[in-house]
């Protein structure tokens, strides 16, 4: 999976806004592949390749571009452009072959023959990334800081969530995230996200659910 950045308007102003966001969430781009959607930049814009270099200097790992104009000097060094996206700002799949069946971590099982739930009966350790696009993920333990859970449906964590939980991966805005104790680095549903700095203090450390209300994420304490 990759994140999409879509710069527009004056690039200097856009960089200033990006720097402000990175100050609020300094770890958001850590180890995350990024696609830069250049479709919103005017063809006569100068210095686009240098702009991409400035993004890399900020620790943003660029794996490709969308909407790049071939007349821009130096743009070819950023690799083969990816197909133009019709949904800028959403997470997209990196160009890698998908296995027929998901690779399961130890302690994980798929109940039934046409299962839509991945069950993990042990904690998810830092550095582990669990992806299941066909349905929900249920974790019977905790999710450590630096770990990542990504589900096509909802995410259920019967322990402390310290890492990242991403639901609605396949375009499912009705997906939800549940956990017994919220200490998360990031929550995301159908491309809408909140980082730790954005979460209300009253829900941190509590059992919660997160869901989308239109284009906004809401988090409430479970009672």
Short mmCIF file of N, CA and C in Angstrom, two decimals, residues 6 18 25-26 38 43 46 56 59 69 81 99 121-122 128 131 151 155 158 167 177 191 194 205 210 217:
data_model
loop_
_atom_site.label_atom_id
_atom_site.label_comp_id
_atom_site.label_asym_id
_atom_site.label_seq_id
_atom_site.Cartn_x
_atom_site.Cartn_y
_atom_site.Cartn_z
N UNK A 6 -0.95 14.97 -3.08
CA UNK A 6 -1.43 15.67 -4.27
C UNK A 6 -1.18 17.18 -4.11
N UNK A 18 2.63 21.56 4.38
CA UNK A 18 3.09 20.20 4.67
C UNK A 18 4.01 20.19 5.88
N UNK A 25 2.55 15.86 13.34
CA UNK A 25 2.62 14.39 13.30
C UNK A 25 3.96 13.99 12.69
N UNK A 26 5.06 14.11 13.45
CA UNK A 26 6.40 13.93 12.88
C UNK A 26 6.70 12.53 12.38
N UNK A 38 0.83 14.55 -9.43
CA UNK A 38 1.21 15.86 -9.96
C UNK A 38 0.17 16.43 -10.91
N UNK A 43 1.09 22.86 -16.25
CA UNK A 43 2.14 22.36 -17.14
C UNK A 43 3.32 23.32 -17.23
N UNK A 46 7.67 25.45 -13.21
CA UNK A 46 9.09 25.14 -13.26
C UNK A 46 9.54 24.48 -11.95
N UNK A 56 11.78 14.44 -0.67
CA UNK A 56 12.66 13.37 -0.20
C UNK A 56 13.54 13.83 0.95
N UNK A 59 12.31 13.26 4.34
CA UNK A 59 12.14 11.88 4.78
C UNK A 59 10.96 11.18 4.15
N UNK A 69 4.05 15.71 -16.32
CA UNK A 69 4.12 16.13 -17.72
C UNK A 69 5.54 15.88 -18.25
N UNK A 81 6.00 6.68 -14.43
CA UNK A 81 4.76 7.19 -13.86
C UNK A 81 3.72 6.09 -13.70
N UNK A 99 -0.86 -12.58 -3.82
CA UNK A 99 -1.00 -14.03 -3.69
C UNK A 99 -2.47 -14.41 -3.68
N UNK A 121 -4.68 -14.73 17.20
CA UNK A 121 -4.88 -15.05 18.62
C UNK A 121 -3.65 -14.74 19.47
N UNK A 122 -2.82 -13.83 19.02
CA UNK A 122 -1.65 -13.43 19.81
C UNK A 122 -1.34 -11.97 19.51
N UNK A 128 5.58 -5.64 12.56
CA UNK A 128 4.72 -6.53 11.80
C UNK A 128 3.62 -5.73 11.10
N UNK A 131 -2.17 -7.52 6.61
CA UNK A 131 -3.09 -7.00 5.60
C UNK A 131 -4.07 -8.09 5.21
N UNK A 151 -7.30 -3.73 7.12
CA UNK A 151 -8.40 -4.62 6.78
C UNK A 151 -9.29 -3.99 5.71
N UNK A 155 -11.86 -3.44 11.92
CA UNK A 155 -10.75 -3.91 12.75
C UNK A 155 -11.25 -4.02 14.19
N UNK A 158 -8.88 -6.72 20.78
CA UNK A 158 -9.25 -7.00 22.17
C UNK A 158 -8.05 -6.81 23.09
N UNK A 167 -8.91 0.59 8.47
CA UNK A 167 -10.09 -0.18 8.08
C UNK A 167 -10.65 0.38 6.78
N UNK A 177 -13.49 0.76 13.56
CA UNK A 177 -12.33 0.29 14.33
C UNK A 177 -12.74 0.22 15.79
N UNK A 191 -9.58 5.93 3.82
CA UNK A 191 -8.75 7.06 3.43
C UNK A 191 -8.81 8.27 4.33
N UNK A 194 -6.84 9.91 11.39
CA UNK A 194 -6.45 10.76 12.51
C UNK A 194 -5.15 10.20 13.08
N UNK A 205 -6.64 6.03 25.95
CA UNK A 205 -6.57 5.12 27.08
C UNK A 205 -7.89 4.44 27.40
N UNK A 210 -14.33 3.76 16.38
CA UNK A 210 -14.15 4.87 15.44
C UNK A 210 -14.94 4.56 14.18
N UNK A 217 -13.99 11.63 10.70
CA UNK A 217 -13.91 10.47 11.58
C UNK A 217 -14.36 10.87 12.98
#
